[in-house]
């Protein structure tokens, strides 16, 4: 009898624990976790997806003793430097094909001329997720829509299979569905113009990204993206990181329409008197 | 103390004037806002979907129309004329023929345009202007203030081959042409689609042109004056089934709102109020009120339907392929060199 009593207590605690864990996730539309909110990473993935030490600049050139910042970035001083990161690539290294790796290294060397972020171009996926600016998810019973602060980029996640993308685009075509409590988004139809980070990591127009958004609790969401591109990589690879939900006054998306910020950079050389 | 009293007096007068003009507008607009019980998962009225405001009806009433409403025959004749004009535009040259030197080479074939082929109907009646108040269907410019603004604009435009900032915001790919993203949201030559998605505390309206997502904060507060986002700062609340959106803090570089078929301005001190009411499964009644004493002699108002469409909205990447801006500026410098 005593044993049964203890067993009952044990079961009650266990069951209530499980229930409590499940109910920790805020309820969204159609019985799914509520993904609404302003989300942001707290990492340095946009500087480099792979592990990297802190450094003086993204553009380094050979110096008399050790490498020094490129003359175009030197005036930024500490503001232009790169924070360290342990990397977000599962297994540590992006599995480039030999020629593609060479291309990546060349991209990195020519970062100032080549990174589409410098020209305020649309960031593509997955890069939009881990920029230094937040994004807002609008999650309803009819639609899931992402609005990114950077460049005012947007994504509408189709909830019915849209078929192959009719044209290539910067942000790709997104098709989302639920696997249990995880929102899975298959993104395809990309052009080859976007990068993955500020370190020259890139892809071709054969890119396919499969994202998995899993709410851990009301403040944290896990983000995993599987990246496939047979032209560039030897096998599919994954990145994984956490997204943090902004609360209170911080939870208001601001505007970062950087198009006007780069007019001088892009068009300044053609100004009239 | 004394100056405080004066300020209070001015505010009081302004408030009275505002209330009066709003009452006047409400009595002047033709129909009352009806309701539709559709609700979102958390109980707000549901405005979600893909919508279009493409229409042949223009902001101001063209001279040949005498009233706000016309019958079906007149509406059909307007649509036929528009279709004939469009055909004539596309066929102004014979095959193999080209424009003579110095003549306008044109922009797009009409296949690329989608401005709307018919006058819109509201509650079963065809409309000849979006402006419902004043009753003459005209933008009520304050002549003196408007002249001053347009003089400055002409001066700026004379330098528009010299500086990117002096070209239109649409050409700069900063926001869409002609107030497409609003507010007020206006129909333009093409890409007249909008997507509305709602979440607790927010209504997001994405204008197709330049993928502008306007995030309307329900029961929010406007930011300090020095924060002037493109498309202004929008806060909203529900009045029954109507979403009421107030926008202030307009960007001073986005004052001119000219399109192919309309011509108006929203100065940085304007207050634009929009009212969105779902009047049927397929229609939102979109009303707006422009209170901008820095350029108009009175408050003015317009209304039009947003029609539901099954279409998908594709990406409107603009800046990424803006070769025209580079070509215009570089072309002007090249021309100077050859002089």
Coordinates of C-alpha atoms in Angstrom, one line a residue, chain A residues 168 188-193 203-208 229 231-232:
Chain A
X168 CA 15.1 33.5 -58.3
X188 CA 14.7 27.8 -52.2
X189 CA 14.7 29.9 -55.4
X190 CA 17.7 32.0 -54.4
X191 CA 19.9 34.0 -56.7
X192 CA 23.7 33.7 -56.1
X193 CA 24.2 37.2 -54.9
X203 CA 26.6 29.9 -52.1
X204 CA 25.3 29.5 -55.6
X205 CA 21.8 29.7 -57.0
X206 CA 21.4 26.0 -56.2
X207 CA 21.2 26.9 -52.5
X208 CA 18.4 25.3 -50.5
X229 CA 24.3 23.5 -52.4
X231 CA 27.8 23.3 -56.6
X232 CA 29.7 24.7 -53.6

